[in-house]
Amino acid sequence: MIFAGFSAADVEDTELRIGGHVRHRVWTGEDGDVASVEIGASFPAERWLGEGLGDDRPDSVSEAYLNLQYGRGWQLSWTDAFVSVGAEYRTRGENTEDELQFFGSGGLRPTDSLMALFYARWVRPFGEDGEETFDLSPSIAWTLNPWLGSNDKKPEGIQRPVTLQLGITWDAHNPDDGFSVNFGVWRRF
């Protein structure tokens, strides 16, 4: 999956990241349980857009990560739902401290196009200079499925719809830092 994301706590402190990840299922249980491993990377795109952009964000660096996840989904009479938990090691560039992260998420999908999500993440940097965070992030995701009129045939082949995600993030460990607004664009490959 490839993605682009935008995050801003205020107009002077914005970040645009571009990245991707590959996830491989390593185990599937009989009741819908799934264990997977994921590798990925992301890059601070604002530095590519022009000289001086991103200089006020020294913590906005290239990152690569490996994580392990366990999740379970359900098909209920009125919605689909899921929960997942995971752990991640994230290595960061430019002499920035690497991180250990633990996270959990859940979601409800009342329609094929709309999903309500909640994500919580605890981050512990290695070293003395890093700051622990505990992010809480509710969001809404809207998948732009192919439009079908009343007389249209269902599209053939693999469909790769675009998903738009809008949410907020609040660091409960550092509440005075305020909220950030997040916008993401996702597409399967």
Tab-separated table of C-alpha atoms in Angstrom:
chain	number	residue	atom	x	y	z
A	1	MET	CA	0.000	0.000	0.000
A	2	ILE	CA	1.283	3.472	-0.762
A	3	PHE	CA	0.175	6.558	1.120
A	4	ALA	CA	0.578	10.284	1.459
A	5	GLY	CA	-0.243	12.105	4.646
A	6	PHE	CA	-0.428	15.666	5.913
A	7	SER	CA	-0.295	16.611	9.580
A	8	ALA	CA	-0.368	20.036	11.208
A	9	ALA	CA	-0.604	21.208	14.803
A	10	ASP	CA	-0.445	24.820	13.615
A	11	VAL	CA	0.236	26.594	10.331
A	12	GLU	CA	3.932	27.079	11.152
A	13	ASP	CA	4.434	23.407	12.109
A	14	THR	CA	3.229	21.283	9.204
A	15	GLU	CA	4.475	17.987	7.860
A	16	LEU	CA	3.891	16.233	4.542
A	17	ARG	CA	5.016	12.582	4.441
A	18	ILE	CA	5.059	10.113	1.581
A	19	GLY	CA	5.688	6.429	2.133
A	20	GLY	CA	4.605	2.884	1.662
A	21	HIS	CA	4.457	-0.473	3.368
A	22	VAL	CA	4.140	-4.140	2.544
A	23	ARG	CA	2.222	-6.424	4.886
A	24	HIS	CA	2.382	-10.216	4.805
A	25	ARG	CA	-0.056	-12.476	6.608
A	26	VAL	CA	1.886	-15.110	8.567
A	27	TRP	CA	-1.069	-16.816	10.250
A	28	THR	CA	-4.841	-16.953	9.863
A	29	GLY	CA	-7.099	-18.490	12.511
A	30	GLU	CA	-10.428	-20.222	12.006
A	31	ASP	CA	-12.394	-17.402	13.644
A	32	GLY	CA	-10.960	-14.531	11.611
A	33	ASP	CA	-7.798	-13.976	13.645
A	34	VAL	CA	-4.823	-12.719	11.632
A	35	ALA	CA	-1.153	-12.266	12.496
A	36	SER	CA	1.042	-10.315	10.108
A	37	VAL	CA	4.429	-8.721	9.680
A	38	GLU	CA	4.860	-5.351	7.992
A	39	ILE	CA	7.838	-3.399	6.693
A	40	GLY	CA	7.651	0.162	5.523
A	41	ALA	CA	9.283	3.528	5.100
A	42	SER	CA	8.221	7.167	4.947
A	43	PHE	CA	9.934	10.363	3.960
A	44	PRO	CA	9.406	14.066	4.774
A	45	ALA	CA	8.264	15.311	1.383
A	46	GLU	CA	8.349	18.997	2.311
A	47	ARG	CA	12.151	18.848	2.069
A	48	TRP	CA	11.864	17.735	-1.568
A	49	LEU	CA	9.599	20.638	-2.483
A	50	GLY	CA	12.111	23.429	-2.036
A	51	GLU	CA	15.094	24.729	-0.170
A	52	GLY	CA	14.341	25.750	3.390
A	53	LEU	CA	11.027	23.887	3.622
A	54	GLY	CA	10.956	21.579	6.615
A	55	ASP	CA	13.967	23.219	8.262
A	56	ASP	CA	11.779	24.163	11.243
A	57	ARG	CA	10.965	20.448	11.767
A	58	PRO	CA	14.246	18.772	12.815
A	59	ASP	CA	12.245	15.724	14.013
A	60	SER	CA	10.762	15.237	10.525
A	61	VAL	CA	13.221	12.678	9.151
A	62	SER	CA	13.174	9.600	6.936
A	63	GLU	CA	12.016	6.473	8.762
A	64	ALA	CA	11.962	2.716	8.191
A	65	TYR	CA	10.077	0.251	10.365
A	66	LEU	CA	9.245	-3.369	11.062
A	67	ASN	CA	6.141	-4.324	12.994
A	68	LEU	CA	4.197	-7.359	14.119
A	69	GLN	CA	0.403	-7.190	14.296
A	70	TYR	CA	-2.445	-9.330	15.518
A	71	GLY	CA	-6.029	-8.534	14.650
A	72	ARG	CA	-9.512	-9.882	14.381
A	73	GLY	CA	-12.491	-8.868	12.314
A	74	TRP	CA	-16.207	-9.511	12.628
A	75	GLN	CA	-19.136	-9.344	10.274
A	76	LEU	CA	-22.133	-8.226	12.274
A	77	SER	CA	-25.691	-7.866	11.041
A	78	TRP	CA	-25.398	-4.080	10.592
A	79	THR	CA	-21.636	-3.504	10.195
A	80	ASP	CA	-18.148	-4.902	9.865
A	81	ALA	CA	-15.719	-4.313	12.740
A	82	PHE	CA	-12.105	-5.019	13.652
A	83	VAL	CA	-9.567	-4.637	16.456
A	84	SER	CA	-5.801	-4.999	16.230
A	85	VAL	CA	-2.716	-4.639	18.416
A	86	GLY	CA	0.942	-4.506	17.513
A	87	ALA	CA	4.521	-3.653	18.320
A	88	GLU	CA	6.988	-1.830	16.110
A	89	TYR	CA	10.667	-0.958	15.904
A	90	ARG	CA	11.226	2.278	13.979
A	91	THR	CA	14.658	3.446	12.875
A	92	ARG	CA	14.931	7.146	12.120
A	93	GLY	CA	17.509	8.973	10.008
A	94	GLU	CA	19.742	11.970	10.552
A	95	ASN	CA	21.054	10.951	14.002
A	96	THR	CA	17.537	10.894	15.473
A	97	GLU	CA	16.789	8.317	18.163
A	98	ASP	CA	15.151	5.061	17.113
A	99	GLU	CA	11.795	4.214	18.694
A	100	LEU	CA	9.819	1.329	20.106
A	101	GLN	CA	6.071	1.644	19.599
A	102	PHE	CA	3.049	-0.271	20.857
A	103	PHE	CA	-0.319	0.412	19.261
A	104	GLY	CA	-3.924	-0.648	19.073
A	105	SER	CA	-6.748	0.221	16.728
A	106	GLY	CA	-10.375	-0.505	16.100
A	107	GLY	CA	-12.916	0.317	13.478
A	108	LEU	CA	-16.564	0.054	12.474
A	109	ARG	CA	-17.691	0.084	8.857
A	110	PRO	CA	-21.426	0.798	8.603
A	111	THR	CA	-21.298	1.047	4.773
A	112	ASP	CA	-18.938	-0.143	2.034
A	113	SER	CA	-17.539	3.380	1.720
A	114	LEU	CA	-17.372	4.717	5.279
A	115	MET	CA	-15.349	3.602	8.299
A	116	ALA	CA	-14.977	5.116	11.787
A	117	LEU	CA	-11.542	4.419	13.273
A	118	PHE	CA	-9.766	4.862	16.604
A	119	TYR	CA	-6.013	4.467	17.034
A	120	ALA	CA	-3.859	4.646	20.177
A	121	ARG	CA	-0.041	4.574	20.118
A	122	TRP	CA	2.615	4.690	22.837
A	123	VAL	CA	6.096	5.690	21.649
A	124	ARG	CA	9.287	5.226	23.658
A	125	PRO	CA	12.431	6.662	22.031
A	126	PHE	CA	15.765	4.994	22.747
A	127	GLY	CA	18.248	7.344	24.414
A	128	GLU	CA	18.076	10.299	26.748
A	129	ASP	CA	16.895	13.064	24.404
A	130	GLY	CA	13.624	11.535	23.199
A	131	GLU	CA	10.200	12.286	24.603
A	132	GLU	CA	7.566	9.629	25.299
A	133	THR	CA	4.208	10.140	23.645
A	134	PHE	CA	0.782	8.528	23.961
A	135	ASP	CA	-1.276	9.499	20.918
A	136	LEU	CA	-5.059	9.118	20.703
A	137	SER	CA	-6.412	9.456	17.162
A	138	PRO	CA	-10.065	9.193	16.084
A	139	SER	CA	-10.699	9.465	12.347
A	140	ILE	CA	-13.139	8.849	9.516
A	141	ALA	CA	-12.149	7.069	6.299
A	142	TRP	CA	-14.111	7.336	3.062
A	143	THR	CA	-13.369	4.868	0.249
A	144	LEU	CA	-14.113	6.102	-3.254
A	145	ASN	CA	-15.500	2.906	-4.764
A	146	PRO	CA	-16.357	2.818	-8.486
A	147	TRP	CA	-19.707	4.476	-9.141
A	148	LEU	CA	-22.302	2.087	-10.516
A	149	GLY	CA	-25.499	3.342	-12.070
A	150	SER	CA	-28.695	1.294	-11.997
A	151	ASN	CA	-27.921	-0.360	-15.366
A	152	ASP	CA	-24.121	-0.619	-15.027
A	153	LYS	CA	-22.279	-3.906	-14.758
A	154	LYS	CA	-19.984	-4.545	-11.838
A	155	PRO	CA	-16.363	-3.749	-12.857
A	156	GLU	CA	-14.260	-6.782	-13.699
A	157	GLY	CA	-10.808	-7.522	-12.322
A	158	ILE	CA	-9.086	-6.226	-9.233
A	159	GLN	CA	-10.387	-2.877	-8.028
A	160	ARG	CA	-7.995	-0.430	-6.372
A	161	PRO	CA	-10.163	2.329	-4.906
A	162	VAL	CA	-8.690	5.404	-3.236
A	163	THR	CA	-9.405	5.978	0.462
A	164	LEU	CA	-9.389	9.427	2.067
A	165	GLN	CA	-8.860	9.613	5.836
A	166	LEU	CA	-9.425	12.659	8.057
A	167	GLY	CA	-8.750	12.728	11.780
A	168	ILE	CA	-7.180	14.415	14.753
A	169	THR	CA	-4.370	13.347	17.084
A	170	TRP	CA	-3.889	14.361	20.699
A	171	ASP	CA	-0.842	13.409	22.785
A	172	ALA	CA	-2.232	12.505	26.215
A	173	HIS	CA	1.302	12.313	27.647
A	174	ASN	CA	2.037	15.910	26.536
A	175	PRO	CA	-1.424	17.556	26.582
A	176	ASP	CA	-0.101	21.113	26.219
A	177	ASP	CA	1.157	20.288	22.710
A	178	GLY	CA	-2.418	20.614	21.416
A	179	PHE	CA	-4.142	18.724	18.612
A	180	SER	CA	-2.929	17.980	15.133
A	181	VAL	CA	-5.195	17.538	12.124
A	182	ASN	CA	-4.345	14.583	9.885
A	183	PHE	CA	-5.307	13.925	6.297
A	184	GLY	CA	-4.270	10.795	4.408
A	185	VAL	CA	-4.743	9.289	0.964
A	186	TRP	CA	-4.406	5.489	0.654
A	187	ARG	CA	-4.304	3.198	-2.353
A	188	ARG	CA	-3.686	-0.531	-2.655
A	189	PHE	CA	-1.190	-1.808	-5.180
